[in-house]
Short mmCIF file of C-alpha atoms in Angstrom, two decimals:
data_model
loop_
_atom_site.label_atom_id
_atom_site.label_comp_id
_atom_site.label_asym_id
_atom_site.label_seq_id
_atom_site.Cartn_x
_atom_site.Cartn_y
_atom_site.Cartn_z
CA MET Z 26 -0.10 -0.04 -0.16
CA ARG Z 27 2.62 2.31 0.65
CA ALA Z 28 3.83 1.80 -2.78
CA ASP Z 29 0.92 2.63 -4.35
CA VAL Z 30 0.88 5.83 -2.22
CA GLU Z 31 4.44 7.12 -3.34
CA ALA Z 32 3.49 6.16 -6.92
CA ALA Z 33 0.52 8.53 -7.06
CA SER Z 34 2.58 11.01 -5.28
CA ALA Z 35 4.79 11.06 -8.20
CA ASP Z 36 2.44 11.11 -10.58
CA ILE Z 37 0.64 13.86 -8.95
CA GLU Z 38 4.14 15.58 -9.02
CA GLN Z 39 4.91 14.92 -11.99
CA SER Z 40 1.21 17.06 -13.39
CA VAL Z 41 2.11 19.81 -11.12
CA GLY Z 42 5.70 20.34 -12.50
CA LEU Z 43 4.08 20.10 -15.99
CA LEU Z 44 1.87 22.76 -15.60
CA ARG Z 45 3.95 24.92 -13.61
CA ARG Z 46 5.89 25.09 -16.73
CA ARG Z 47 2.85 25.47 -19.44
CA LEU Z 48 1.89 28.19 -17.25
CA ASP Z 49 5.78 29.50 -17.23
CA TRP Z 50 4.54 30.08 -13.07
CA ASP Z 51 6.55 32.93 -12.17
CA PRO Z 52 5.47 35.02 -15.17
CA ALA Z 53 1.91 33.87 -14.97
CA LEU Z 54 1.96 35.07 -10.90
CA ARG Z 55 3.25 38.48 -11.73
CA ARG Z 56 0.74 38.76 -14.59
CA LEU Z 57 -2.11 38.02 -12.28
CA ASP Z 58 -1.14 40.27 -9.82
CA GLU Z 59 -1.41 42.78 -12.29
CA LEU Z 60 -4.62 42.02 -13.55
CA ASN Z 61 -6.25 41.81 -10.13
CA ALA Z 62 -4.49 45.44 -8.89
CA ARG Z 63 -6.28 46.28 -12.41
CA SER Z 64 -9.49 45.11 -11.61
CA GLU Z 65 -9.39 47.54 -8.72
CA ASP Z 66 -9.35 50.35 -10.74
CA PRO Z 67 -12.93 52.36 -10.99
CA THR Z 68 -11.72 53.38 -14.10
CA LEU Z 69 -11.58 50.11 -15.34
CA TRP Z 70 -15.22 49.63 -16.64
CA ASP Z 71 -15.08 53.23 -18.85
CA LYS Z 72 -14.42 50.46 -21.55
CA PRO Z 73 -16.62 47.65 -21.03
CA ALA Z 74 -15.21 45.70 -24.02
CA GLU Z 75 -11.73 45.97 -22.46
CA ALA Z 76 -13.11 45.63 -18.63
CA GLN Z 77 -14.34 41.87 -19.78
CA ALA Z 78 -11.52 40.85 -21.66
CA LEU Z 79 -9.21 41.73 -18.82
CA MET Z 80 -11.36 39.79 -16.09
CA ARG Z 81 -11.82 36.49 -18.40
CA GLU Z 82 -8.18 36.88 -18.52
CA ARG Z 83 -8.00 36.56 -14.65
CA THR Z 84 -10.40 34.45 -13.72
CA ARG Z 85 -8.50 31.75 -16.37
CA LEU Z 86 -5.50 32.43 -15.13
CA ALA Z 87 -6.65 32.95 -11.16
CA ASN Z 88 -8.42 29.30 -11.87
CA GLN Z 89 -5.16 27.59 -13.53
CA VAL Z 90 -3.22 28.99 -10.53
CA GLU Z 91 -5.33 27.41 -7.81
CA ALA Z 92 -5.89 24.80 -9.65
CA VAL Z 93 -1.97 23.77 -9.53
CA GLN Z 94 -1.76 25.42 -5.72
CA ALA Z 95 -4.75 23.17 -4.86
CA LEU Z 96 -3.24 19.86 -6.58
CA GLU Z 97 0.28 20.88 -4.03
CA ARG Z 98 -1.51 21.79 -1.02
CA GLU Z 99 -3.55 18.30 -1.39
CA ARG Z 100 -1.21 15.80 -2.75
CA SER Z 101 0.54 17.41 1.05
CA ASP Z 102 -1.78 17.13 2.80
CA THR Z 103 -2.42 13.62 2.23
CA LEU Z 104 0.99 12.90 2.13
CA GLU Z 105 1.22 13.50 6.03
CA PHE Z 106 -1.33 11.65 6.70
CA ALA Z 107 -0.30 8.22 5.12
CA GLU Z 108 3.08 9.12 7.53
CA LEU Z 109 1.14 9.03 10.36
CA ALA Z 110 -0.93 6.35 9.41
CA GLU Z 111 2.09 4.17 8.65
CA MET Z 112 3.85 4.75 11.59
CA GLU Z 113 0.67 4.19 13.73
CA GLY Z 114 0.26 0.99 11.81
CA ASP Z 115 -3.29 1.98 10.94
CA GLN Z 116 -4.24 -0.08 7.49
CA ASP Z 117 -7.25 1.33 6.97
CA SER Z 118 -6.10 5.24 7.02
CA LEU Z 119 -3.15 4.09 4.68
CA GLU Z 120 -5.85 2.59 2.17
CA GLU Z 121 -8.14 6.33 2.31
CA ALA Z 122 -5.03 7.74 1.84
CA ALA Z 123 -3.84 5.93 -1.13
CA ARG Z 124 -7.69 6.20 -2.18
CA THR Z 125 -7.23 10.30 -1.79
CA LEU Z 126 -4.17 10.34 -3.87
CA LYS Z 127 -5.34 8.23 -7.07
CA ALA Z 128 -8.05 10.88 -7.38
CA LEU Z 129 -5.68 13.30 -6.75
CA LYS Z 130 -3.89 11.75 -9.31
CA GLU Z 131 -7.39 11.86 -12.13
CA ARG Z 132 -7.57 15.45 -10.91
CA ALA Z 133 -4.13 16.32 -12.05
CA GLY Z 134 -4.45 14.95 -15.05
CA ARG Z 135 -7.71 16.07 -16.04
CA ALA Z 136 -5.85 19.68 -15.44
CA GLU Z 137 -2.68 18.85 -17.95
CA LEU Z 138 -5.87 18.59 -20.65
CA GLU Z 139 -6.99 21.79 -19.37
CA ALA Z 140 -4.13 23.63 -19.91
CA LEU Z 141 -4.37 22.33 -23.31
CA LEU Z 142 -7.14 23.91 -23.64
CA SER Z 143 -5.90 27.76 -24.84
CA GLY Z 144 -7.48 28.57 -27.80
CA GLU Z 145 -8.86 32.07 -28.77
CA ALA Z 146 -12.46 30.60 -27.80
CA ASP Z 147 -11.29 27.57 -25.87
CA GLY Z 148 -13.42 28.99 -22.44
CA ASN Z 149 -16.44 29.82 -24.22
CA ASP Z 150 -20.03 28.13 -24.15
CA ALA Z 151 -20.68 25.42 -26.94
CA TYR Z 152 -23.13 25.21 -29.50
CA VAL Z 153 -23.22 21.68 -30.86
CA GLU Z 154 -25.59 20.85 -34.03
CA ILE Z 155 -26.48 17.34 -35.02
CA ASN Z 156 -27.41 16.22 -38.09
CA SER Z 157 -29.36 12.86 -39.31
CA GLY Z 158 -27.54 11.79 -42.72
CA ALA Z 159 -27.46 8.16 -44.57
CA GLY Z 160 -29.68 5.88 -42.84
CA GLY Z 161 -33.13 7.41 -42.86
CA THR Z 162 -35.51 5.93 -39.89
CA GLU Z 163 -31.92 4.99 -38.22
CA SER Z 164 -30.56 7.76 -38.91
CA ALA Z 165 -32.57 10.35 -37.78
CA ASP Z 166 -32.66 7.62 -33.98
CA TRP Z 167 -28.99 7.53 -34.02
CA ALA Z 168 -28.99 11.46 -34.32
CA LEU Z 169 -31.20 11.65 -31.43
CA MET Z 170 -28.99 8.85 -29.74
CA LEU Z 171 -26.16 11.02 -30.00
CA MET Z 172 -28.25 14.41 -28.43
CA ARG Z 173 -28.75 12.17 -25.39
CA MET Z 174 -25.41 10.94 -25.31
CA TYR Z 175 -23.61 14.96 -25.38
CA SER Z 176 -26.26 16.18 -22.71
CA ARG Z 177 -25.45 13.20 -20.80
CA TRP Z 178 -21.64 14.30 -20.88
CA ALA Z 179 -22.41 17.92 -20.25
CA ASN Z 180 -24.54 17.22 -17.02
CA ALA Z 181 -22.28 15.21 -15.74
CA HIS Z 182 -19.64 17.80 -16.05
CA SER Z 183 -21.81 20.17 -14.21
CA MET Z 184 -22.47 21.99 -17.54
CA THR Z 185 -26.00 22.76 -18.96
CA VAL Z 186 -28.18 22.00 -21.93
CA GLU Z 187 -30.82 23.82 -23.70
CA VAL Z 188 -32.19 22.66 -27.01
CA LEU Z 189 -32.36 25.98 -29.55
CA GLU Z 190 -34.08 23.58 -32.65
CA GLU Z 191 -35.21 20.29 -33.04
CA THR Z 192 -36.47 19.00 -36.08
CA PRO Z 193 -38.08 15.03 -35.35
CA GLY Z 194 -37.84 12.65 -37.73
CA GLU Z 195 -40.62 11.57 -39.90
CA THR Z 196 -41.03 7.83 -37.86
CA ALA Z 197 -39.14 8.34 -35.41
CA GLY Z 198 -35.99 10.26 -33.67
CA ILE Z 199 -34.48 13.70 -35.14
CA LYS Z 200 -33.17 15.29 -38.82
CA SER Z 201 -32.01 17.80 -37.00
CA ALA Z 202 -31.33 19.85 -33.28
CA THR Z 203 -29.13 22.34 -32.09
CA LEU Z 204 -28.15 21.98 -28.44
CA GLN Z 205 -26.34 25.36 -26.70
CA VAL Z 206 -23.59 23.84 -23.96
CA LYS Z 207 -22.92 26.39 -21.39
CA GLY Z 208 -20.33 25.87 -19.11
CA VAL Z 209 -16.51 26.27 -18.44
CA ASN Z 210 -14.27 25.51 -21.56
CA ALA Z 211 -17.77 23.79 -22.59
CA TYR Z 212 -16.46 24.83 -26.62
CA GLY Z 213 -12.43 23.73 -25.48
CA TRP Z 214 -13.50 20.06 -24.67
CA LEU Z 215 -16.72 20.07 -27.56
CA LYS Z 216 -14.88 20.74 -30.76
CA THR Z 217 -13.00 17.27 -31.26
CA GLU Z 218 -16.69 16.23 -31.29
CA GLY Z 219 -17.01 17.19 -34.68
CA GLY Z 220 -17.73 15.60 -37.97
CA VAL Z 221 -19.21 11.98 -38.84
CA HIS Z 222 -20.09 9.47 -36.43
CA ARG Z 223 -20.97 5.75 -37.74
CA LEU Z 224 -23.45 3.18 -35.55
CA VAL Z 225 -23.82 -0.41 -36.79
CA ARG Z 226 -26.62 -2.35 -35.18
CA ILE Z 227 -29.24 -4.68 -35.52
CA SER Z 228 -31.77 -2.61 -36.30
CA PRO Z 229 -34.79 -2.13 -33.71
CA PHE Z 230 -37.25 -0.53 -36.95
CA ASP Z 231 -36.42 -3.81 -39.32
CA SER Z 232 -39.08 -6.60 -38.87
CA ASN Z 233 -36.21 -9.48 -39.66
CA ALA Z 234 -33.37 -7.99 -37.34
CA ARG Z 235 -31.12 -7.14 -39.56
CA ARG Z 236 -27.90 -4.96 -39.46
CA HIS Z 237 -27.96 -1.58 -40.19
CA THR Z 238 -25.19 1.49 -40.47
CA SER Z 239 -26.11 4.75 -39.56
CA PHE Z 240 -24.35 8.30 -39.98
CA ALA Z 241 -25.06 11.58 -38.56
CA SER Z 242 -22.93 14.52 -38.39
CA VAL Z 243 -22.15 17.06 -35.52
CA TRP Z 244 -20.79 20.44 -35.63
CA VAL Z 245 -19.35 22.40 -33.14
CA TYR Z 246 -18.73 26.35 -32.36
CA PRO Z 247 -18.64 28.61 -29.68
CA VAL Z 248 -21.02 31.14 -28.65
CA VAL Z 249 -19.38 34.61 -28.88
CA ASP Z 250 -20.14 37.83 -26.92
CA ASP Z 251 -20.62 41.28 -27.64
CA THR Z 252 -16.65 41.89 -27.74
CA ILE Z 253 -16.06 39.52 -30.97
CA VAL Z 254 -17.35 41.43 -33.88
CA ILE Z 255 -17.95 39.83 -36.89
CA GLU Z 256 -19.86 42.18 -39.65
CA ILE Z 257 -22.28 40.69 -41.43
CA ASN Z 258 -24.15 42.76 -44.52
CA PRO Z 259 -28.14 41.84 -43.87
CA SER Z 260 -28.67 41.64 -47.65
CA ASP Z 261 -26.40 38.80 -47.61
CA VAL Z 262 -28.52 36.81 -45.19
CA ARG Z 263 -32.17 34.87 -46.29
CA THR Z 264 -34.47 34.87 -43.39
CA ASP Z 265 -36.91 32.16 -43.12
CA THR Z 266 -40.13 31.56 -41.00
CA TYR Z 267 -42.10 28.95 -40.17
CA ARG Z 268 -44.06 26.52 -37.68
CA ALA Z 269 -42.26 25.47 -34.50
CA SER Z 270 -42.51 21.45 -33.26
CA GLY Z 271 -41.07 19.43 -30.81
CA ALA Z 272 -40.73 15.55 -30.62
CA GLY Z 273 -43.34 13.39 -31.97
CA GLY Z 274 -44.85 16.59 -34.35
CA GLN Z 275 -46.51 18.39 -31.88
CA HIS Z 276 -46.70 22.27 -32.08
CA ILE Z 277 -45.97 24.32 -30.18
CA ASN Z 278 -48.00 27.20 -31.29
CA LYS Z 279 -50.54 27.77 -34.49
CA THR Z 280 -47.65 30.62 -35.41
CA ASP Z 281 -44.69 31.22 -37.74
CA SER Z 282 -42.72 31.88 -34.78
CA ALA Z 283 -39.88 29.39 -35.66
CA VAL Z 284 -37.17 31.20 -37.68
CA ARG Z 285 -34.39 30.24 -40.46
CA LEU Z 286 -31.30 32.34 -41.06
CA THR Z 287 -28.91 31.31 -44.64
CA HIS Z 288 -25.81 33.52 -44.95
CA LEU Z 289 -25.96 33.52 -48.96
CA PRO Z 290 -22.13 33.52 -48.81
CA THR Z 291 -21.31 30.74 -47.04
CA GLY Z 292 -24.38 29.02 -47.24
CA ILE Z 293 -24.25 28.45 -43.43
CA ALA Z 294 -27.79 28.07 -42.26
CA VAL Z 295 -29.41 27.89 -38.48
CA ALA Z 296 -32.41 27.65 -37.01
CA CYS Z 297 -34.14 28.24 -33.73
CA GLN Z 298 -37.84 27.50 -32.22
CA THR Z 299 -37.30 27.52 -28.34
CA GLU Z 300 -39.10 30.92 -28.25
CA ARG Z 301 -42.34 31.52 -28.45
CA SER Z 302 -42.03 34.94 -30.25
CA GLN Z 303 -40.66 35.26 -33.79
CA HIS Z 304 -39.10 38.56 -32.71
CA GLN Z 305 -37.17 36.19 -29.91
CA ASN Z 306 -36.48 33.53 -32.51
CA ARG Z 307 -35.01 35.96 -34.41
CA GLU Z 308 -32.96 37.36 -31.96
CA ASN Z 309 -31.51 33.87 -31.40
CA ALA Z 310 -31.04 32.91 -34.80
CA TRP Z 311 -28.64 35.84 -35.30
CA LYS Z 312 -26.27 35.13 -32.68
CA MET Z 313 -26.03 32.03 -33.30
CA LEU Z 314 -25.04 32.71 -37.01
CA ARG Z 315 -22.60 35.18 -35.60
CA ALA Z 316 -21.06 32.62 -33.66
CA ARG Z 317 -21.24 30.46 -36.60
CA LEU Z 318 -19.28 33.52 -38.73
CA TYR Z 319 -16.70 33.43 -36.03
CA GLU Z 320 -16.15 29.55 -35.96
CA ALA Z 321 -15.49 29.61 -40.03
CA GLU Z 322 -12.74 32.58 -38.87
CA LEU Z 323 -11.07 30.52 -36.47
CA GLN Z 324 -11.03 27.34 -38.86
CA ARG Z 325 -9.58 29.51 -41.61
CA ARG Z 326 -6.92 31.23 -39.36
CA GLU Z 327 -5.18 27.58 -37.30
CA ALA Z 328 -5.94 25.44 -40.56
CA ALA Z 329 -6.38 22.46 -38.56
CA GLN Z 330 -10.04 21.37 -38.96
CA GLN Z 331 -11.85 20.60 -42.01
CA ALA Z 332 -14.36 24.05 -43.11
CA LEU Z 333 -18.09 23.14 -42.19
CA GLU Z 334 -19.26 22.84 -45.90
CA ASP Z 335 -16.68 19.79 -46.32
CA GLN Z 336 -17.82 18.10 -43.62
CA LYS Z 337 -21.37 18.50 -44.45
CA THR Z 338 -21.06 17.96 -48.07
CA ASP Z 339 -21.87 14.15 -47.84
CA ILE Z 340 -22.47 12.42 -44.13
CA GLY Z 341 -21.87 8.92 -44.52
CA TRP Z 342 -18.92 7.26 -45.71
CA GLY Z 343 -15.40 8.11 -46.10
CA HIS Z 344 -16.10 11.05 -43.59
CA GLN Z 345 -16.07 9.58 -40.22
CA ILE Z 346 -14.00 10.45 -36.73
CA ARG Z 347 -15.93 7.61 -34.79
CA SER Z 348 -17.59 4.67 -35.47
CA TYR Z 349 -19.64 2.79 -32.57
CA VAL Z 350 -20.70 -0.99 -33.33
CA LEU Z 351 -23.21 -2.52 -31.28
CA GLN Z 352 -23.54 -5.90 -33.31
CA PRO Z 353 -21.97 -8.24 -33.83
CA TYR Z 354 -19.72 -7.06 -31.62
CA GLN Z 355 -18.93 -4.25 -28.68
CA LEU Z 356 -16.23 -1.75 -29.97
CA VAL Z 357 -15.76 2.13 -29.78
CA LYS Z 358 -13.38 3.30 -32.02
CA ASP Z 359 -12.03 6.71 -33.14
CA LEU Z 360 -11.02 6.65 -36.50
CA ARG Z 361 -8.84 9.50 -35.84
CA THR Z 362 -6.32 8.69 -32.21
CA ASP Z 363 -7.69 4.50 -32.48
CA VAL Z 364 -8.97 5.09 -28.44
CA GLU Z 365 -11.31 1.97 -28.70
CA THR Z 366 -13.53 0.87 -25.67
CA SER Z 367 -16.20 -2.07 -25.74
CA ASP Z 368 -17.99 -0.53 -23.26
CA THR Z 369 -20.20 1.04 -25.71
CA GLN Z 370 -23.45 1.67 -23.38
CA GLY Z 371 -20.92 3.65 -21.42
CA VAL Z 372 -20.19 5.80 -24.00
CA LEU Z 373 -23.58 6.30 -25.41
CA ASP Z 374 -23.91 7.68 -21.50
CA GLY Z 375 -21.95 10.27 -22.40
CA ASP Z 376 -18.39 8.62 -21.20
CA LEU Z 377 -16.50 10.38 -23.93
CA ASP Z 378 -13.83 12.22 -21.85
CA PRO Z 379 -11.08 9.67 -23.22
CA PHE Z 380 -11.80 10.55 -26.97
CA MET Z 381 -12.16 14.22 -26.09
CA ALA Z 382 -8.52 14.15 -24.38
CA ALA Z 383 -6.62 11.80 -26.53
CA SER Z 384 -8.35 14.45 -29.81
CA LEU Z 385 -6.99 17.30 -27.80
CA SER Z 386 -3.27 16.21 -27.07
CA GLN Z 387 -3.40 15.31 -30.15
CA ARG Z 388 -4.15 18.13 -31.58
CA VAL Z 389 -1.46 20.21 -30.01
CA GLY Z 390 1.74 17.50 -30.20
CA VAL Z 391 0.76 15.74 -27.41
CA THR Z 392 -0.41 11.75 -27.41
CA GLY Z 393 -2.86 10.60 -25.61
CA GLU Z 394 -3.68 7.53 -23.58
CA THR Z 395 -6.00 4.71 -25.40
CA ALA Z 396 -8.79 3.98 -23.14
CA GLU Z 397 -9.27 -0.08 -22.41
CA GLY Z 398 -12.30 -2.00 -22.99
#
């Protein structure tokens, strides 16, 4: 047991050292002191945009510094507790210390990944757009399963989910849906999920119980605030209104309150139907369109991901990022990182962290660990 304690402690110490180097510790502390001092300046909010940017930087840096300090403090306290337990021959307390350090090690690992979320919009909330693809009713049902999967993931990480648009399938499932996921680093984590997801299973809609392959696409883009200026020429945007409907085709109201905006130069389209008022839906749709165009600009600058239309031209073979096989065997495999697991139900219930971590690490040139089946 003592060996377990020492091994976990060494791993945590290594993670802390890595986090300090990534933060550039001493300059980071000096910068935090500077930001704290500027935040107390009574004239700060004379320029709201600059003030908001400063406060976001301060919050992000303070959270990162506190995370490192908390790991160091809790590791030291637990080691002292373990040493005392060993001196007194208290095996139960020694086992408790080992469990505490194991949990701390997991936190340290996640903190390492969080430190990689340094992109311009990584800390923002996220829009998640899901569209069913090749496969008819099968794919519509698969799209609904993905919607549930991401909602479960978000809830497990203390994030909230709001459904902004949902178009039901003709028989079952959904043709499309747009979620807004609100939480710290929502976009930073979820951006790794963009692409086509493939499902292989025995169809619940096939009376002959044959195996079917279904596809659905996921697109993720950041929620942008008013400090990010995205110029849109109103004449470049087509507005369509229609009656909002929910799952099962039930009308939310009897008026054309739902709004769809299409940016004609790029073909980017967004829709919102959650509010009863067309005015409110229109306002939300414009926010979504600004976010989509901002994400497109990030894509061009980073040149690290395919452009939106490239991923959405064909939701089917050749565009997949992940395969979910439920029959004739159980396996979820990410085709970008080779991370795989046989716990298919766990993944569909929202256990996506190993896949996100590996993809995020790959993006910054760090080798990620694979999940074990």
